[in-house]
CSV table of N, CA, C and O in Angstrom, one decimal:
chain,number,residue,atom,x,y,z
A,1,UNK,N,-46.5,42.1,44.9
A,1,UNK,CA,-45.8,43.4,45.0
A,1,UNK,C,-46.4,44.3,46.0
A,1,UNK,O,-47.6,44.3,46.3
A,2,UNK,N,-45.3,45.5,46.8
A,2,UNK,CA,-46.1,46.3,47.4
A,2,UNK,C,-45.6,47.5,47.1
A,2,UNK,O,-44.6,47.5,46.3
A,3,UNK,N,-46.1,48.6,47.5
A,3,UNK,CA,-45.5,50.0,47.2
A,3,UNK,C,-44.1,50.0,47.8
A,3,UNK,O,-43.1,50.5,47.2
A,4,UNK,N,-44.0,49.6,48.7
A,4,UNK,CA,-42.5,50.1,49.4
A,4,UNK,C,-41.3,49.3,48.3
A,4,UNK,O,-40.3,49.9,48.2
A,5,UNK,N,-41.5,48.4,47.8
A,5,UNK,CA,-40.7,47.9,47.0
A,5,UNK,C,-40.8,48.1,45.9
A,5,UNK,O,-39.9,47.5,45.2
A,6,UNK,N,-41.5,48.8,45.3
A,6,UNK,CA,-41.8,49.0,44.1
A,6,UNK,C,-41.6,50.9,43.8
A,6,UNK,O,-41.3,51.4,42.7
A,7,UNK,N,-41.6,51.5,44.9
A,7,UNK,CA,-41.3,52.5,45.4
A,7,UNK,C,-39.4,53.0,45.2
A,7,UNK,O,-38.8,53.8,44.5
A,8,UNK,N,-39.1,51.9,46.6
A,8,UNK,CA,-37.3,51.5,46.2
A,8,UNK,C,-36.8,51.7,44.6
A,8,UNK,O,-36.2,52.6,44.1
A,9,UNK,N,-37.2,50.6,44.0
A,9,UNK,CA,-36.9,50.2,42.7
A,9,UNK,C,-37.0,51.7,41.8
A,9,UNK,O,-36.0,52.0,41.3
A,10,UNK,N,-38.0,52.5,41.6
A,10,UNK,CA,-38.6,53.4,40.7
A,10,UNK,C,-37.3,54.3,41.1
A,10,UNK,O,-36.5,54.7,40.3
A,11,UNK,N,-37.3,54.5,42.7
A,11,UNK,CA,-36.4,55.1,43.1
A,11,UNK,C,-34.8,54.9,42.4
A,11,UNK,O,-34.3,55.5,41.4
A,12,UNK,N,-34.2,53.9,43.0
A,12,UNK,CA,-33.0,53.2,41.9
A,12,UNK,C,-33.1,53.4,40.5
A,12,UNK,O,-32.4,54.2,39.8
A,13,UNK,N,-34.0,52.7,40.1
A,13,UNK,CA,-34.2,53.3,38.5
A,13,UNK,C,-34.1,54.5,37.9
A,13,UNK,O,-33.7,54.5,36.7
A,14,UNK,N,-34.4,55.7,38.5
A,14,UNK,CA,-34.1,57.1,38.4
A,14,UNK,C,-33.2,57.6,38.1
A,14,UNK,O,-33.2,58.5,37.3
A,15,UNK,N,-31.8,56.8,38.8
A,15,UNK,CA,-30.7,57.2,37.7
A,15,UNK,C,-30.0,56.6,36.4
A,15,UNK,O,-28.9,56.8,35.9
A,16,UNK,N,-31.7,55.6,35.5
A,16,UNK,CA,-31.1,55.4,34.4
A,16,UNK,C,-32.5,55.1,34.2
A,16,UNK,O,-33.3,54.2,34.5
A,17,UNK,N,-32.4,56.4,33.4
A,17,UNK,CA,-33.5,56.6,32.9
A,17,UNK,C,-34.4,56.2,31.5
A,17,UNK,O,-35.4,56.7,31.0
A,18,UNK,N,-33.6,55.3,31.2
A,18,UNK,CA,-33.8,55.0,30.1
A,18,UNK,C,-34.4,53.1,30.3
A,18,UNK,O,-35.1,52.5,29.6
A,19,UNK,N,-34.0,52.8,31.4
A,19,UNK,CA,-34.7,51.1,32.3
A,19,UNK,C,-35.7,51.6,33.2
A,19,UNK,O,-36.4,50.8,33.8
A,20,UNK,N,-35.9,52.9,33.3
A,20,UNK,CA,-37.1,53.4,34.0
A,20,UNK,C,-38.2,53.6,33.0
A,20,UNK,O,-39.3,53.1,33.2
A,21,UNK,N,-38.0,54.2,32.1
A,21,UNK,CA,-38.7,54.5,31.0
A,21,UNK,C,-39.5,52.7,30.5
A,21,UNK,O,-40.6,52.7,30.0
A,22,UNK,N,-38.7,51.3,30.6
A,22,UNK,CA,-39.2,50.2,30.5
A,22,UNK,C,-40.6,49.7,31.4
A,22,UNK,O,-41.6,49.0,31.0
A,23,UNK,N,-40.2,50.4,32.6
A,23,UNK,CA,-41.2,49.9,33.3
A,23,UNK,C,-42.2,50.5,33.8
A,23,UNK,O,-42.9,49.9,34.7
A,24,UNK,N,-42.3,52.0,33.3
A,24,UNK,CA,-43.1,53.3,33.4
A,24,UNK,C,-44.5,52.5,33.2
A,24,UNK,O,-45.3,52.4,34.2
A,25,UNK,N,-44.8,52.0,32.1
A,25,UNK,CA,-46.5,51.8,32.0
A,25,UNK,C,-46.7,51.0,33.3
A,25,UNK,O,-47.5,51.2,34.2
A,26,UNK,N,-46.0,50.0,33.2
A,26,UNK,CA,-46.7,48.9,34.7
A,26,UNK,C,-46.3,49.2,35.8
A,26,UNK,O,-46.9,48.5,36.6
A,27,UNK,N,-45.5,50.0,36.2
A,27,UNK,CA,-45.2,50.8,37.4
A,27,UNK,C,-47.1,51.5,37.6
A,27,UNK,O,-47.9,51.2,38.4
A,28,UNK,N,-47.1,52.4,36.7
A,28,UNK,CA,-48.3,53.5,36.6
A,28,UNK,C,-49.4,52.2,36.9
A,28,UNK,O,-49.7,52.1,38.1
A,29,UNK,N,-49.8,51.5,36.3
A,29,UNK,CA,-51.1,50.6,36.4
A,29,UNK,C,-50.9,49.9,37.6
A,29,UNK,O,-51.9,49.3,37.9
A,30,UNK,N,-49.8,49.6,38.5
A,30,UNK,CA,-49.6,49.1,39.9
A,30,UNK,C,-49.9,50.2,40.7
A,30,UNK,O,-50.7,49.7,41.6
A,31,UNK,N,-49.8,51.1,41.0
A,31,UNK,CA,-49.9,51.9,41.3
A,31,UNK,C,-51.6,52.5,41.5
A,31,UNK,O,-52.2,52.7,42.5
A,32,UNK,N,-52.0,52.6,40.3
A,32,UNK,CA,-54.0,53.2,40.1
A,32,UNK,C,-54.4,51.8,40.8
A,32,UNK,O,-55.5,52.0,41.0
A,33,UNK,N,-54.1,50.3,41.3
A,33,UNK,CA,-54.3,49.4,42.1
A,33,UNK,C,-54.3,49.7,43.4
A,33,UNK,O,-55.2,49.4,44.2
A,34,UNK,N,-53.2,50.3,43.7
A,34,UNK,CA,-53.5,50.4,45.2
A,34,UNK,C,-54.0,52.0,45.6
A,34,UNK,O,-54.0,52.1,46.8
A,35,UNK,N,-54.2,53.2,44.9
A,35,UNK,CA,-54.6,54.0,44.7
A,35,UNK,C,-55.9,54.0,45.6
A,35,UNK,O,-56.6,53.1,45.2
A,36,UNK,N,-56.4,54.8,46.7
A,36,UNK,CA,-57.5,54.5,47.6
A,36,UNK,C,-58.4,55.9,46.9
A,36,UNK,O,-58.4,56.8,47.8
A,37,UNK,N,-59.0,56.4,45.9
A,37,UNK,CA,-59.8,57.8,45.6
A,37,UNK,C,-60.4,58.0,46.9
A,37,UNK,O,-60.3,59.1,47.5
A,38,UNK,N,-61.2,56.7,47.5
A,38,UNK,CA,-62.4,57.2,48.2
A,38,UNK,C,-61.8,58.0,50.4
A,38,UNK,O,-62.2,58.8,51.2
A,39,UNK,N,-60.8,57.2,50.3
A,39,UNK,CA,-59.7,57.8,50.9
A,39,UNK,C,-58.4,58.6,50.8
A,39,UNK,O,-57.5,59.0,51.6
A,40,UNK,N,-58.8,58.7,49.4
A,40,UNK,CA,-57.6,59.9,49.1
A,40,UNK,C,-55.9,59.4,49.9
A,40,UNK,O,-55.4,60.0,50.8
A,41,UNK,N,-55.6,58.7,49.4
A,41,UNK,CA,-54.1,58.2,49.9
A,41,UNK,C,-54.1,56.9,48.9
A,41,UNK,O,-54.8,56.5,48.0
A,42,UNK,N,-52.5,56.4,49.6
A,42,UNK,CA,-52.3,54.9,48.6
A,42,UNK,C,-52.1,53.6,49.9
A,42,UNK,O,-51.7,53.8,51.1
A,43,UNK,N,-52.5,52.6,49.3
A,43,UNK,CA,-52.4,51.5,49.8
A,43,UNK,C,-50.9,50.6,49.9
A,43,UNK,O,-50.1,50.6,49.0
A,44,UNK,N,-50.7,49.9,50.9
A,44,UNK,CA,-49.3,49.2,50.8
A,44,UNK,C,-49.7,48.1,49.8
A,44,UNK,O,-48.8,47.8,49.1
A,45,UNK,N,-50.7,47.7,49.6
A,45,UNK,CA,-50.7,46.5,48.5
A,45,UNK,C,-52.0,46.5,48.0
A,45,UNK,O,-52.7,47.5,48.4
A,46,UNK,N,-52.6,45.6,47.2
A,46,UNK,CA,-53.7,46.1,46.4
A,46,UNK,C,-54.8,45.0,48.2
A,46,UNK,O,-55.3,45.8,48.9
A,47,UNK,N,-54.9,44.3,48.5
A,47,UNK,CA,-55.5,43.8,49.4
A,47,UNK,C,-55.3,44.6,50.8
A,47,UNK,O,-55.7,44.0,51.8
A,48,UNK,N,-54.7,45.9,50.9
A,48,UNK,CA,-55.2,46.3,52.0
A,48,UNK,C,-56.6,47.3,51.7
A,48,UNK,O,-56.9,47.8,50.6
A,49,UNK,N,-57.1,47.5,52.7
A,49,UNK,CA,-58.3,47.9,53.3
A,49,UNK,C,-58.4,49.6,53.4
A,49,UNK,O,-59.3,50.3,52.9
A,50,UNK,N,-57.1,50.2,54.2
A,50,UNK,CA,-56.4,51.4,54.8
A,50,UNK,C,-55.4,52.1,53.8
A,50,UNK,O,-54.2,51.7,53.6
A,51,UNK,N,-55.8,53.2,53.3
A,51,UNK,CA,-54.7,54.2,53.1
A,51,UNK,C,-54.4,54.1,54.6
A,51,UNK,O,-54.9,53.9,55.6
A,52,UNK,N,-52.9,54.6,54.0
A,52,UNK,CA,-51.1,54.8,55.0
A,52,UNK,C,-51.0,56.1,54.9
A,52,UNK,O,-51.6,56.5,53.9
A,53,UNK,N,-50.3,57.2,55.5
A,53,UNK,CA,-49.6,58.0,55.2
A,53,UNK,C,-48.0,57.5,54.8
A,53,UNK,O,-47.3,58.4,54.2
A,54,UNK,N,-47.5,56.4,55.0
A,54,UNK,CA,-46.4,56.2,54.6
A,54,UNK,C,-46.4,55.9,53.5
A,54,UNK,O,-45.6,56.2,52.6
A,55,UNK,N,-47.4,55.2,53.4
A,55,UNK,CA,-47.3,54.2,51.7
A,55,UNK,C,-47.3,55.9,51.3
A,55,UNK,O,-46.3,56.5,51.1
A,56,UNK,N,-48.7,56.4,51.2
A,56,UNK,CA,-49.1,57.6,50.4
A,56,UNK,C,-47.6,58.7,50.0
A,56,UNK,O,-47.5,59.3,49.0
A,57,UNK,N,-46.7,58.6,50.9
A,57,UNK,CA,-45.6,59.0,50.6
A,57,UNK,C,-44.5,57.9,49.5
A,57,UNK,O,-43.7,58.3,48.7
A,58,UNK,N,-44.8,56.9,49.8
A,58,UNK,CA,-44.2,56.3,48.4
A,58,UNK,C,-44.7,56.0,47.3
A,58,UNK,O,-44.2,55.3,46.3
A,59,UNK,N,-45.9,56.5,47.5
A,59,UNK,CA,-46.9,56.3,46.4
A,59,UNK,C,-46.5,57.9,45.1
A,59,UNK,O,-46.2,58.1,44.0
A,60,UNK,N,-46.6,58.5,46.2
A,60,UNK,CA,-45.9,60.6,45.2
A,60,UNK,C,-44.6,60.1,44.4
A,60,UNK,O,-44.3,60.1,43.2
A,61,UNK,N,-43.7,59.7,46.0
A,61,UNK,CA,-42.3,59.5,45.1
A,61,UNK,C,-42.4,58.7,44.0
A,61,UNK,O,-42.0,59.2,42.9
A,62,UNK,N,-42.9,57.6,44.0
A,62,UNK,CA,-43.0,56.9,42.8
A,62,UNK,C,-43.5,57.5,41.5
A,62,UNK,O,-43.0,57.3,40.4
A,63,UNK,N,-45.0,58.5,41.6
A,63,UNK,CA,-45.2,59.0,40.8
A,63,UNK,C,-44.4,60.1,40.2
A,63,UNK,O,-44.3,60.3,39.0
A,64,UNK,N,-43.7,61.0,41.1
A,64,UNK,CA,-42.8,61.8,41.2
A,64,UNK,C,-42.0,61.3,39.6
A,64,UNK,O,-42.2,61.7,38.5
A,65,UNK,N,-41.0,60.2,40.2
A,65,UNK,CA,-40.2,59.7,39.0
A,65,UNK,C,-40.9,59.0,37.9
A,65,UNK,O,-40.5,58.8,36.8
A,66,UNK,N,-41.6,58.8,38.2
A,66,UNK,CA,-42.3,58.5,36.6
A,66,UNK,C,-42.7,59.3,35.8
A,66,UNK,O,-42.7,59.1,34.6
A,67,UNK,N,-43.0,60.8,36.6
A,67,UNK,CA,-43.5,61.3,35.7
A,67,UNK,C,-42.6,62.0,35.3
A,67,UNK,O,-43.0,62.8,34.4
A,68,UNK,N,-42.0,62.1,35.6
A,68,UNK,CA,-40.0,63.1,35.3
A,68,UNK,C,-39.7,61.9,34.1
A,68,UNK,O,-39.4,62.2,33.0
A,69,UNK,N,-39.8,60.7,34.5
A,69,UNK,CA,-39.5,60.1,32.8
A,69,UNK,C,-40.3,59.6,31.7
A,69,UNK,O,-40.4,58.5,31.1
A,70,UNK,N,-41.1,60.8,31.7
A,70,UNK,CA,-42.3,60.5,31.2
A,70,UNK,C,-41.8,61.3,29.4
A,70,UNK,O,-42.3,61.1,28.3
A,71,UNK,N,-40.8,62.2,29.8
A,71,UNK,CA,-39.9,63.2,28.4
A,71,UNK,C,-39.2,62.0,27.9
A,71,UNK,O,-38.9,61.9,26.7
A,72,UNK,N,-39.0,61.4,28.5
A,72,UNK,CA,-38.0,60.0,27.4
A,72,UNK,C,-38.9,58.9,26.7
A,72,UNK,O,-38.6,58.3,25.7
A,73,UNK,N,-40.0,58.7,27.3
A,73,UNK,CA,-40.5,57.3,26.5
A,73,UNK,C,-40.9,57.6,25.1
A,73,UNK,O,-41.3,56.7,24.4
């Protein structure tokens, strides 16, 4: 798995929010994987090395919608 795909999907899922709400926990724990603290950004996959500013942007959005269905679970 990488963020940009997993990013997509969260994204799509958004408008049914109720199959988003299915995959909210392991979305979130993929996510604190590629999570860089010590660089403050997010990683394209858990084996890269470099926070992205790109990923780091699909890293928000993703959190973005998760946590907007975070009132349904």
């Amino acid at each position: 798995p990488d963020l940009l795909s997993t990013a997509t999907a969260v994204h799509a899922l958004a408008a049914f929010p109720e199959r988003l709400a299915q995959v909210r926990r392991a979305c979130l724990r993929f996510l604190e994987s590629v999570w860089n603290e010590a660089q403050g950004g997010f990683q394209a996959h858990a084996f890269d090395e470099e926070v992205d500013c790109e990923y780091t942007w699909y890293g928000l959005l993703t959190l973005g919608h998760l946590h907007g269905s975070a009132a349904t679970d």
